[in-house]
Amino acid sequence: MKLKNIKREWWKEAVVYQIYPRSFQDSNGDGIGDLRGIINRLDYIKSLGVDVIWLNPIYASPNHDNGYDISDYRNIMTEFGDMNDFDTLLKGMHERGLKVVMDLVVNHSSSEHIWFKEAKKSRQNPYYNYYHWWPAENGTPPARWSFFAPDESAWRYNKATDSYYLHYFAVEQPDLNWENPKLRAEIYDMMHFWFKKGIDGFRMDVITFISKHDGYPEFPSEYHGNKMIEIYAQGPRLHKYLNEMHNEVLKHYDVMTVAEGPGTHVHNVLDLVAEDREELNMNYHFDHQSIGVGERYIVDEDYQNLVKFKQVMSEWDAVFNERGWGTIYFGNHDFPRMVTRWASDAPEHRRNASKMLTTYLLSMRGTPYYYMGDEIGMSNIKFNSIDDYQDLMTINWYELTKMEGGDLDQFIESHKLCGRDNARTPIQWDDTENAGFTEGTPWLKVNPNYKYVNVASQEKEADSELNYFRKMVKLRADNLTLIYGQYELLAPDDEQLYAFTRVLDDDKLLVLLNFSDTKLAYRLPLEFSSANVLINNIKQLSLNDTLIELDAYQAVILRRN
Ligand code: TEU
Ligand code: CA
């Protein structure tokens, strides 16, 4: 890989830090994180060294799905503050050199949005065609699977119009009708509104689902159930709409875009992100997240299969050798805490394991998306009871499993590992009550390990997870090889070690990560025999000529001399 052949972009060189506002910092004691809370923590955010902040939805919402059900795209959720707070926040970020990316949730709105409230009144209402309907006189609508509906059906009958509306997600999240040019114009207009305020990009929620198949045909049986996700992402006009959005909105600003792309895989992602397509900059996929995780998030023995993981990540890297640009992430608000999911949260391993995963995220090619709280090694809360969950997805799947007479113990055990609420517990700022998140009752329980896993104590410790994260962010920023270098996987079949090189011009780095809880020995390629150690997450390093020994969850980056 030659630097002179690479088209450098700020969003390729950035580290994105994701804030789930509801759980970041409460400022008024109602137990819910808010914009003032983020404003009060701006210096902390800046101290991390990251470049871009992605905020989960902060728009007006009745919160059936924590803000992913938007009732007014141009206003702020009451619980989070108001537009003045937003303007202060944006200014505070920009003053510190941080860019701000917002969530764009336009596959669906809330059923409380004025558009839907109007639409459901009559078939003649001007907003009726802002949504998708199946007239009852045509019989039962063709099967569509819903992520969050109690009966898994994505059609809901509405009496006043004598028709069914479509909702891929909750009953309270009707799908917007992108086939209607008026609806598209409304969305583009709203995007201009936010860009004119000065935001720096959008993360586009399930954007791959926006184009529906004409006439709602029956899908082939191999796509039934949650496999429908794959066909939802193949709507006939997806690329037409994204190209139109590019021309109408995106190309007029210096901003970044990233698709949340369920149904994107190595064979189709370039249609979305290759430069000449003029659609989006980046996409994030789910291929690694679904290793060992089945329907309703029931886990199997492949859950931490390193060989499969390496294969998936390596295939994805290769896609972007010539065109497009990738993303790298473990945690976000939809997935468990990275240290529990991908390594170990056992007390004796949690610290080193989370530093090892941080090393991985920040040494791969592709823009890293790093989830708040992972920098201090937060781990899954692992609720024992369904009553502790707030997430509609877990609650709904539990009810379905119960109704079917399914295995509820297995369900609870699996959701301790995979449930979304594990990532949504409040940030652990210090060891005072409620971890310094709120003076009231937190909307979701605080992980009891806050007594020893918290920001305040890690600030004081030179080799804490937090300070290791800062070091690793700086190492990436200082070494273009970590950003743009060609990636090559070594030892693909090794079940403990993830080893790869990064090469840019004459510079060659070797990244060695022990993904297991036991020691391992590895014979270095000869060219690394007298290499420099750039970073190491454990003080000791056993390196004799070309024989290196890695402790459990040890991570090392070497530079060829
Ligand atoms: O998530 C879409 C979504 O449901 C996937 O992330 C899903 O979890 C995955 O495909 C399972 O394999 C987005 C938001 O991130 C999520 O928080 C919202 O609940 C959802 O859309 C609806 O807006
Ligand atoms: Ca609050």
Coordinates of C-alpha atoms and ligand atoms in Angstrom, one line a residue:
M1 CA 0.0 0.0 0.0
K2 CA 1.4 3.4 -1.0
L3 CA 0.3 6.5 0.8
K4 CA 0.5 8.5 -2.4
N5 CA -2.2 6.3 -4.0
I6 CA -4.6 6.8 -1.1
K7 CA -7.4 9.4 -1.0
R8 CA -7.1 10.7 2.5
E9 CA -10.3 11.8 4.2
W10 CA -10.9 13.1 7.7
W11 CA -13.5 10.5 8.4
K12 CA -11.1 7.7 7.4
E13 CA -8.6 9.0 10.0
A14 CA -11.1 9.7 12.7
V15 CA -11.9 7.6 15.8
V16 CA -15.7 7.8 16.5
Y17 CA -16.9 7.7 20.1
Q18 CA -20.6 6.8 20.5
I19 CA -22.7 8.4 23.2
Y20 CA -26.0 6.9 24.3
P21 CA -27.3 10.0 25.9
R22 CA -29.9 8.3 28.1
S23 CA -27.1 6.5 30.0
F24 CA -24.2 9.0 29.9
Q25 CA -24.9 11.6 32.6
D26 CA -28.0 12.8 34.3
S27 CA -27.9 16.5 35.3
N28 CA -31.3 17.1 37.0
G29 CA -31.9 14.0 39.1
D30 CA -34.7 12.4 37.1
G31 CA -32.6 9.3 36.5
I32 CA -32.3 9.9 32.7
G33 CA -29.1 11.1 31.0
D34 CA -29.5 14.4 29.2
L35 CA -27.8 17.0 27.0
R36 CA -26.7 19.1 30.0
G37 CA -25.1 16.0 31.4
I38 CA -23.0 15.6 28.2
I39 CA -22.2 19.3 28.3
N40 CA -20.9 18.9 31.8
R41 CA -18.6 16.1 30.6
L42 CA -17.2 17.7 27.5
D43 CA -13.7 18.0 28.9
Y44 CA -13.7 14.3 29.7
I45 CA -14.8 13.5 26.1
K46 CA -12.1 15.8 24.7
S47 CA -9.5 14.1 27.0
L48 CA -10.1 10.8 25.2
G49 CA -8.4 12.1 22.1
V50 CA -11.3 10.9 19.8
D51 CA -12.4 13.0 16.8
V52 CA -16.1 12.4 16.2
I53 CA -19.0 12.0 18.6
W54 CA -22.0 9.9 17.4
L55 CA -25.1 10.7 19.4
N56 CA -27.9 8.2 19.5
P57 CA -31.3 9.8 18.8
I58 CA -32.1 12.9 20.8
Y59 CA -35.2 13.9 19.0
A60 CA -38.7 14.2 20.4
S61 CA -40.0 10.7 21.1
P62 CA -42.5 8.8 23.2
N63 CA -39.6 6.4 23.8
H64 CA -41.1 3.0 23.0
D65 CA -37.7 2.2 21.6
N66 CA -35.5 4.8 23.4
G67 CA -35.7 7.5 20.8
Y68 CA -35.7 5.3 17.7
D69 CA -39.4 6.2 17.5
I70 CA -39.3 9.9 16.5
S71 CA -42.4 12.1 16.8
D72 CA -40.7 15.3 15.7
Y73 CA -37.5 15.4 13.7
R74 CA -36.8 19.0 14.4
N75 CA -37.2 19.0 18.2
I76 CA -35.3 17.6 21.2
M77 CA -36.7 14.9 23.5
T78 CA -38.2 16.6 26.6
E79 CA -36.2 14.3 28.9
F80 CA -33.0 15.3 27.2
G81 CA -33.5 19.1 27.2
D82 CA -34.3 21.6 24.5
M83 CA -32.8 23.2 21.3
N84 CA -30.8 25.7 23.4
D85 CA -29.1 22.8 25.1
F86 CA -28.4 21.2 21.8
D87 CA -26.9 24.4 20.4
T88 CA -24.7 24.8 23.5
L89 CA -23.6 21.2 23.1
L90 CA -22.8 21.5 19.5
K91 CA -20.8 24.7 20.1
G92 CA -19.0 23.1 23.0
M93 CA -18.0 20.1 20.8
H94 CA -16.9 22.3 17.9
E95 CA -14.8 24.6 20.2
R96 CA -12.9 21.5 21.3
G97 CA -12.4 20.3 17.8
L98 CA -14.9 17.5 18.0
K99 CA -17.2 16.7 15.2
V100 CA -20.8 15.7 15.9
V101 CA -22.7 12.9 14.0
M102 CA -26.4 12.5 14.7
D103 CA -28.6 9.5 14.2
L104 CA -31.0 9.6 11.2
V105 CA -34.0 7.4 11.8
V106 CA -36.0 7.5 8.6
N107 CA -37.1 4.0 7.8
H108 CA -39.9 4.6 10.3
S109 CA -41.3 7.4 12.4
S110 CA -43.1 7.2 15.7
S111 CA -46.9 6.5 15.5
E112 CA -47.1 9.8 17.5
H113 CA -45.6 11.8 14.6
I114 CA -48.2 14.2 13.2
W115 CA -47.8 12.6 9.8
F116 CA -49.0 9.3 11.2
K117 CA -51.7 10.8 13.4
E118 CA -53.1 12.3 10.2
A119 CA -52.4 9.4 7.9
K120 CA -54.4 7.0 10.0
K121 CA -57.6 9.1 9.8
S122 CA -58.6 8.3 6.3
R123 CA -57.4 7.1 3.0
Q124 CA -58.0 10.6 1.6
N125 CA -55.8 12.3 4.1
P126 CA -52.8 14.0 2.4
Y127 CA -50.4 12.1 4.8
Y128 CA -51.9 8.6 4.1
N129 CA -49.2 8.0 1.4
Y130 CA -46.4 8.9 3.8
Y131 CA -46.8 5.3 5.1
H132 CA -47.2 1.8 3.7
W133 CA -50.8 0.3 3.7
W134 CA -52.5 -2.9 2.6
P135 CA -56.2 -2.3 2.0
A136 CA -58.3 -4.9 3.9
E137 CA -60.5 -5.6 0.8
N138 CA -57.4 -7.3 -0.7
G139 CA -57.5 -10.0 2.0
T140 CA -54.8 -10.9 4.5
P141 CA -51.5 -9.0 3.8
P142 CA -48.5 -11.1 2.7
A143 CA -46.2 -12.2 5.5
R144 CA -43.8 -9.6 6.8
W145 CA -41.7 -10.2 9.9
S146 CA -41.4 -7.7 12.6
F147 CA -38.4 -7.3 14.9
F148 CA -40.4 -6.1 17.9
A149 CA -44.1 -6.9 17.5
P150 CA -45.8 -9.3 20.0
D151 CA -46.9 -11.6 17.2
E152 CA -43.9 -11.0 14.9
S153 CA -46.2 -9.7 12.2
A154 CA -45.2 -6.4 10.6
W155 CA -48.8 -5.5 9.6
R156 CA -51.3 -3.8 11.9
Y157 CA -55.0 -3.2 11.2
N158 CA -56.3 0.4 11.4
K159 CA -60.0 0.7 11.6
A160 CA -60.6 4.2 10.3
T161 CA -58.9 3.4 7.0
D162 CA -59.9 -0.2 6.9
S163 CA -56.3 -1.1 6.0
Y164 CA -53.1 -2.5 7.5
Y165 CA -50.0 -0.4 8.0
L166 CA -46.5 -1.8 7.8
H167 CA -44.0 -1.7 10.7
Y168 CA -40.8 -3.7 10.5
F169 CA -40.1 -2.7 14.1
A170 CA -42.5 -2.0 16.9
V171 CA -46.2 -1.4 16.4
E172 CA -45.4 2.2 17.4
Q173 CA -42.8 2.5 14.6
P174 CA -44.8 2.7 11.3
D175 CA -42.5 2.5 8.2
L176 CA -42.2 5.6 6.1
N177 CA -43.1 5.4 2.4
W178 CA -40.0 6.3 0.5
E179 CA -41.7 5.6 -2.8
N180 CA -43.6 8.8 -2.2
P181 CA -41.5 11.7 -3.5
K182 CA -43.2 14.1 -1.1
L183 CA -42.0 12.1 1.8
R184 CA -38.4 12.0 0.4
A185 CA -38.5 15.8 0.0
E186 CA -39.5 16.2 3.7
I187 CA -36.6 14.0 4.8
Y188 CA -34.1 15.9 2.7
D189 CA -35.4 19.2 4.0
M190 CA -35.0 18.0 7.6
M191 CA -31.5 16.8 6.8
H192 CA -30.7 20.3 5.5
F193 CA -32.1 21.8 8.7
W194 CA -29.5 19.9 10.8
F195 CA -26.6 20.4 8.5
K196 CA -27.3 24.1 8.5
K197 CA -27.1 24.0 12.3
G198 CA -23.6 22.7 11.7
I199 CA -23.7 19.0 12.4
D200 CA -21.0 16.9 10.8
G201 CA -22.8 13.8 9.6
F202 CA -25.4 11.1 10.0
R203 CA -25.4 7.5 11.2
M204 CA -28.4 6.2 9.2
D205 CA -30.5 3.7 11.1
V206 CA -31.5 0.6 9.2
I207 CA -31.2 2.6 6.0
T208 CA -30.9 -0.5 3.9
F209 CA -34.6 -1.2 4.6
I210 CA -36.1 2.0 3.1
S211 CA -37.1 0.7 -0.3
K212 CA -40.0 -1.8 -0.2
H213 CA -40.9 -4.3 -2.9
D214 CA -43.6 -3.2 -5.3
G215 CA -47.0 -4.6 -4.4
Y216 CA -45.7 -6.4 -1.3
P217 CA -45.2 -9.8 -2.9
E218 CA -45.0 -13.0 -0.9
F219 CA -41.3 -13.6 -0.2
P220 CA -39.8 -17.1 -0.9
S221 CA -40.1 -19.3 2.2
E222 CA -36.3 -19.4 2.7
Y223 CA -36.7 -15.7 3.8
H224 CA -39.3 -16.3 6.4
G225 CA -38.8 -15.3 10.0
N226 CA -35.9 -13.1 10.8
K227 CA -34.2 -14.2 7.5
M228 CA -36.5 -11.5 6.0
I229 CA -33.8 -9.0 7.0
E230 CA -31.8 -10.2 4.0
I231 CA -34.6 -9.4 1.6
Y232 CA -35.7 -6.2 3.3
A233 CA -32.2 -4.9 2.4
Q234 CA -32.7 -5.7 -1.3
G235 CA -35.5 -3.2 -2.0
P236 CA -35.5 -2.3 -5.7
R237 CA -34.9 1.4 -5.3
L238 CA -32.6 1.6 -2.3
H239 CA -29.6 2.8 -4.4
K240 CA -31.7 5.2 -6.4
Y241 CA -32.9 6.9 -3.2
L242 CA -29.5 7.1 -1.6
N243 CA -28.0 8.5 -4.8
E244 CA -30.8 11.1 -4.8
M245 CA -30.1 11.9 -1.2
H246 CA -26.5 12.4 -2.1
N247 CA -27.4 14.8 -4.8
E248 CA -30.1 16.6 -3.0
V249 CA -28.3 16.9 0.4
L250 CA -25.0 15.2 1.2
K251 CA -22.8 16.5 -1.6
H252 CA -23.4 20.1 -0.5
Y253 CA -21.7 19.7 2.8
D254 CA -18.3 18.4 4.2
V255 CA -19.9 15.6 6.2
M256 CA -19.6 11.9 6.9
T257 CA -22.3 9.2 6.5
V258 CA -22.4 5.7 7.8
A259 CA -25.2 3.2 7.1
E260 CA -26.4 0.8 9.7
G261 CA -26.5 -2.0 7.3
P262 CA -28.4 -5.1 8.3
G263 CA -28.4 -7.3 5.2
T264 CA -25.1 -5.9 3.9
H265 CA -22.4 -8.5 3.2
V266 CA -19.1 -8.6 1.4
H267 CA -20.7 -9.2 -2.0
N268 CA -23.1 -6.2 -1.9
V269 CA -21.5 -3.5 0.3
L270 CA -19.6 -1.7 -2.4
D271 CA -22.9 -0.8 -4.1
L272 CA -23.5 1.4 -1.0
V273 CA -20.1 2.8 -0.3
A274 CA -17.9 2.7 -3.4
E275 CA -16.9 6.4 -4.2
D276 CA -18.3 6.3 -7.8
R277 CA -21.7 5.2 -6.5
E278 CA -22.2 8.6 -4.9
E279 CA -24.3 7.2 -2.0
L280 CA -22.7 6.8 1.4
N281 CA -19.2 6.9 2.9
M282 CA -19.3 3.9 5.2
N283 CA -21.5 1.0 6.4
Y284 CA -21.4 -1.2 9.4
H285 CA -22.3 -4.9 9.1
F286 CA -23.4 -7.6 11.5
D287 CA -21.5 -10.6 10.2
H288 CA -19.2 -10.9 13.2
Q289 CA -21.9 -10.1 15.7
S290 CA -24.0 -13.0 14.4
I291 CA -21.2 -15.6 15.0
G292 CA -22.6 -18.0 17.5
V293 CA -25.8 -15.9 18.1
G294 CA -29.1 -17.3 16.7
E295 CA -32.7 -16.4 16.7
R296 CA -33.9 -14.3 19.6
Y297 CA -30.2 -14.0 20.6
I298 CA -29.9 -17.6 21.8
V299 CA -26.1 -18.3 21.9
D300 CA -24.4 -21.5 20.8
E301 CA -20.9 -23.0 21.1
D302 CA -19.5 -20.7 18.3
Y303 CA -20.1 -17.6 20.4
Q304 CA -16.4 -16.9 20.8
N305 CA -15.1 -18.8 17.8
L306 CA -11.9 -16.9 17.0
V307 CA -11.1 -18.7 13.8
K308 CA -14.5 -17.7 12.4
F309 CA -14.2 -14.2 13.7
K310 CA -10.8 -13.8 12.0
Q311 CA -12.2 -15.1 8.7
V312 CA -15.2 -12.7 8.8
M313 CA -13.0 -9.7 9.6
S314 CA -10.4 -10.5 7.0
E315 CA -12.9 -11.0 4.2
W316 CA -14.5 -7.7 5.1
D317 CA -11.1 -5.9 5.1
A318 CA -10.3 -7.3 1.6
V319 CA -13.5 -5.8 0.1
F320 CA -12.0 -2.3 0.6
N321 CA -8.6 -2.9 -1.0
E322 CA -9.4 -0.8 -4.0
R323 CA -12.6 1.0 -3.4
G324 CA -14.7 2.1 -0.5
W325 CA -13.8 2.2 3.2
G326 CA -14.8 0.0 6.1
T327 CA -15.7 0.3 9.7
I328 CA -14.6 -1.6 12.8
Y329 CA -16.7 -2.0 16.0
F330 CA -17.5 -4.4 18.8
G331 CA -19.9 -2.6 21.1
N332 CA -22.8 -0.3 20.6
H333 CA -26.2 0.2 22.1
D334 CA -27.6 -2.9 20.4
F335 CA -24.9 -5.3 21.4
P336 CA -23.4 -6.6 24.7
R337 CA -20.4 -5.1 26.3
M338 CA -17.3 -5.9 24.2
V339 CA -15.3 -7.4 27.0
T340 CA -18.0 -9.9 27.9
R341 CA -18.9 -10.8 24.3
W342 CA -15.4 -11.1 22.7
A343 CA -13.0 -11.8 25.6
S344 CA -13.6 -12.3 29.3
D345 CA -15.2 -10.3 32.1
A346 CA -13.8 -12.6 34.8
P347 CA -12.3 -10.4 37.5
E348 CA -8.8 -11.7 36.9
H349 CA -9.0 -11.0 33.1
R350 CA -11.4 -8.1 32.6
R351 CA -8.7 -5.3 32.6
N352 CA -6.2 -6.9 30.2
A353 CA -9.0 -8.3 28.1
S354 CA -10.6 -5.0 27.5
K355 CA -7.2 -3.4 26.7
M356 CA -6.6 -6.2 24.2
L357 CA -9.9 -5.5 22.5
T358 CA -9.1 -1.8 22.4
T359 CA -5.8 -2.6 20.7
Y360 CA -7.7 -4.6 18.1
L361 CA -10.3 -1.9 17.3
L362 CA -7.6 0.8 17.0
S363 CA -5.2 -1.2 14.9
M364 CA -7.5 -2.5 12.1
R365 CA -8.1 -0.8 8.8
G366 CA -11.5 1.0 8.7
T367 CA -12.9 3.8 10.9
P368 CA -13.2 2.6 14.5
Y369 CA -16.6 3.1 16.2
Y370 CA -15.9 2.9 19.9
Y371 CA -18.8 2.7 22.4
M372 CA -18.9 4.8 25.6
G373 CA -17.9 2.9 28.7
D374 CA -15.8 0.4 26.9
E375 CA -12.8 2.7 27.6
I376 CA -13.1 1.8 31.3
G377 CA -13.8 -1.9 30.6
M378 CA -17.5 -1.9 31.6
S379 CA -19.0 -5.4 31.4
N380 CA -22.4 -7.0 31.0
I381 CA -24.8 -6.5 34.0
K382 CA -26.3 -10.0 33.4
F383 CA -29.8 -9.5 34.8
N384 CA -31.2 -12.6 36.5
S385 CA -34.8 -11.6 36.1
I386 CA -36.9 -10.4 33.1
D387 CA -38.3 -7.7 35.4
D388 CA -35.0 -5.8 35.4
Y389 CA -35.0 -5.4 31.6
Q390 CA -36.3 -2.2 30.0
D391 CA -35.6 -3.1 26.3
L392 CA -38.8 -3.9 24.4
M393 CA -36.9 -6.4 22.2
T394 CA -35.8 -8.6 25.2
I395 CA -39.2 -8.3 26.9
N396 CA -41.1 -9.1 23.7
W397 CA -39.0 -12.2 22.8
Y398 CA -39.3 -13.4 26.4
E399 CA -43.1 -13.2 26.2
L400 CA -43.1 -15.0 22.8
T401 CA -40.9 -17.7 24.2
K402 CA -43.1 -18.1 27.3
M403 CA -46.3 -18.3 25.1
E404 CA -44.7 -21.0 23.0
G405 CA -43.7 -22.9 26.1
G406 CA -40.0 -22.4 25.2
D407 CA -37.0 -22.7 27.5
L408 CA -37.0 -19.5 29.6
D409 CA -33.9 -20.4 31.6
Q410 CA -31.9 -20.7 28.4
F411 CA -33.4 -17.4 27.2
I412 CA -32.4 -15.6 30.4
E413 CA -28.9 -17.1 30.3
S414 CA -28.4 -16.1 26.6
H415 CA -29.6 -12.6 27.2
K416 CA -27.1 -12.2 30.1
L417 CA -24.6 -12.5 27.3
C418 CA -26.4 -10.8 24.4
G419 CA -29.3 -8.6 25.6
R420 CA -29.1 -5.0 24.5
D421 CA -29.6 -3.6 28.0
N422 CA -26.2 -4.9 29.0
A423 CA -24.7 -2.0 26.9
R424 CA -27.3 0.5 28.1
T425 CA -26.5 0.6 31.9
P426 CA -25.3 4.0 33.1
I427 CA -21.7 5.1 32.7
Q428 CA -19.8 4.5 35.9
W429 CA -18.2 7.8 36.8
D430 CA -17.1 7.2 40.4
D431 CA -17.7 5.0 43.4
T432 CA -20.5 7.1 45.0
E433 CA -24.1 6.0 44.9
N434 CA -25.4 5.2 41.4
A435 CA -21.8 5.6 40.2
G436 CA -22.2 9.4 39.9
F437 CA -24.6 9.0 37.0
T438 CA -27.6 10.4 38.8
E439 CA -28.8 11.7 42.2
G440 CA -32.2 10.1 41.5
T441 CA -33.2 6.6 40.5
P442 CA -31.4 5.5 37.3
W443 CA -33.8 4.5 34.5
L444 CA -31.8 1.2 34.2
K445 CA -29.9 -0.4 37.0
V446 CA -26.2 0.5 37.4
N447 CA -23.8 -2.4 37.2
P448 CA -22.7 -3.1 40.8
N449 CA -19.1 -3.4 39.7
Y450 CA -19.0 0.4 39.6
K451 CA -17.3 0.3 43.0
Y452 CA -14.1 -0.7 41.3
V453 CA -14.8 -0.1 37.6
N454 CA -15.2 3.7 37.3
V455 CA -13.7 6.7 35.6
A456 CA -12.5 8.5 38.7
S457 CA -10.3 5.7 39.9
Q458 CA -8.9 5.0 36.4
E459 CA -8.0 8.7 36.0
K460 CA -5.5 8.2 38.9
E461 CA -3.9 5.1 37.6
A462 CA -1.3 5.4 34.9
D463 CA -2.0 2.0 33.4
S464 CA -5.7 1.8 33.7
E465 CA -8.0 0.7 30.9
L466 CA -8.9 4.4 30.4
N467 CA -5.3 5.6 30.0
Y468 CA -4.5 2.7 27.8
F469 CA -7.4 3.7 25.5
R470 CA -6.0 7.3 25.3
K471 CA -2.5 5.9 24.5
M472 CA -3.9 3.6 21.8
V473 CA -6.0 6.5 20.2
K474 CA -2.8 8.5 20.1
L475 CA -0.8 5.7 18.6
R476 CA -3.3 5.4 15.8
A477 CA -3.3 9.1 15.2
D478 CA 0.5 9.2 15.1
N479 CA 0.9 6.2 12.7
L480 CA -0.8 6.4 9.3
T481 CA 0.2 2.7 8.9
L482 CA -2.4 1.8 11.5
I483 CA -5.0 3.8 9.5
Y484 CA -4.2 3.1 5.9
G485 CA -1.7 0.2 5.9
Q486 CA -2.5 -3.0 4.0
Y487 CA -3.8 -5.7 6.3
E488 CA -2.6 -9.3 6.1
L489 CA -3.8 -12.1 8.4
L490 CA -1.2 -14.5 9.8
A491 CA -1.9 -17.9 11.4
P492 CA -5.6 -18.1 10.3
D493 CA -6.2 -21.4 12.0
D494 CA -4.8 -20.5 15.4
E495 CA -7.6 -20.7 18.0
Q496 CA -6.0 -18.4 20.5
L497 CA -3.9 -15.9 18.6
Y498 CA -5.1 -13.1 16.2
A499 CA -2.0 -12.0 14.4
F500 CA -1.8 -9.6 11.4
T501 CA 0.5 -7.2 9.7
R502 CA -0.1 -3.6 8.5
V503 CA 2.1 -2.2 5.7
L504 CA 2.3 1.3 4.4
D505 CA 5.2 2.2 2.1
D506 CA 8.3 0.9 3.9
D507 CA 6.7 0.7 7.3
K508 CA 5.5 -2.7 8.6
L509 CA 3.7 -3.4 11.9
L510 CA 2.8 -6.7 13.5
V511 CA -0.2 -6.9 15.8
L512 CA -0.4 -9.8 18.1
L513 CA -3.4 -10.4 20.3
N514 CA -4.0 -13.3 22.6
F515 CA -7.8 -13.8 22.5
S516 CA -7.6 -16.6 25.1
D517 CA -7.3 -17.0 28.9
T518 CA -4.1 -19.1 28.6
K519 CA -0.6 -18.3 27.7
L520 CA 0.7 -18.9 24.2
A521 CA 4.0 -19.0 22.3
Y522 CA 4.5 -17.7 18.8
R523 CA 7.5 -17.8 16.5
L524 CA 7.8 -14.3 15.0
P525 CA 8.4 -13.9 11.3
L526 CA 12.2 -13.4 10.9
E527 CA 11.9 -9.7 9.9
F528 CA 10.5 -8.9 13.3
S529 CA 13.4 -10.5 15.3
S530 CA 14.8 -7.1 16.5
A531 CA 11.6 -5.2 16.3
N532 CA 10.5 -2.2 18.4
V533 CA 7.6 -2.6 20.8
L534 CA 5.1 0.2 20.1
I535 CA 2.6 -0.8 22.8
N536 CA 2.0 -3.6 25.2
N537 CA -1.0 -4.0 27.5
I538 CA 0.8 -6.0 30.2
K539 CA 4.1 -4.8 31.8
Q540 CA 6.1 -7.9 31.2
L541 CA 6.9 -9.2 27.7
S542 CA 8.7 -12.4 27.1
L543 CA 10.6 -12.0 23.8
N544 CA 13.6 -14.1 23.0
D545 CA 15.0 -13.6 19.6
T546 CA 12.0 -14.7 17.5
L547 CA 10.1 -16.5 20.2
I548 CA 7.4 -14.4 21.9
E549 CA 5.2 -15.6 24.7
L550 CA 1.9 -13.9 25.3
D551 CA 0.0 -14.0 28.6
A552 CA -3.7 -14.4 28.7
Y553 CA -5.3 -11.5 26.7
Q554 CA -2.0 -9.9 26.1
A555 CA -1.7 -7.5 23.1
V556 CA 1.5 -6.2 21.5
I557 CA 2.3 -4.1 18.5
L558 CA 5.7 -4.4 17.0
R559 CA 7.5 -2.3 14.3
R560 CA 9.9 -3.9 11.9
N561 CA 13.4 -2.3 12.2
Ligands
TEU1 O1 -31.2 -1.4 14.9 C1 -31.6 -2.2 13.9 C2 -31.6 -3.6 14.4 O2 -32.7 -4.0 14.8 C3 -30.4 -4.3 14.3 O3 -29.4 -3.7 14.9 C4 -30.6 -5.6 14.9 O4 -30.3 -5.6 16.3 C5 -29.7 -6.6 14.3 O5 -29.9 -6.6 12.9 C6 -30.0 -8.0 14.8 O6 -29.3 -8.9 14.0 C7 -31.5 0.0 14.9 C8 -31.1 0.7 16.2 O7 -29.8 0.6 16.3 C9 -31.9 0.0 17.3 O8 -31.5 0.5 18.6 C10 -33.4 0.3 17.1 O9 -34.1 -0.4 18.0 C11 -33.8 -0.2 15.7 O10 -32.9 0.2 14.6 C12 -35.1 0.4 15.3 O11 -35.0 1.8 15.0
CA2 CA -32.0 14.0 33.3

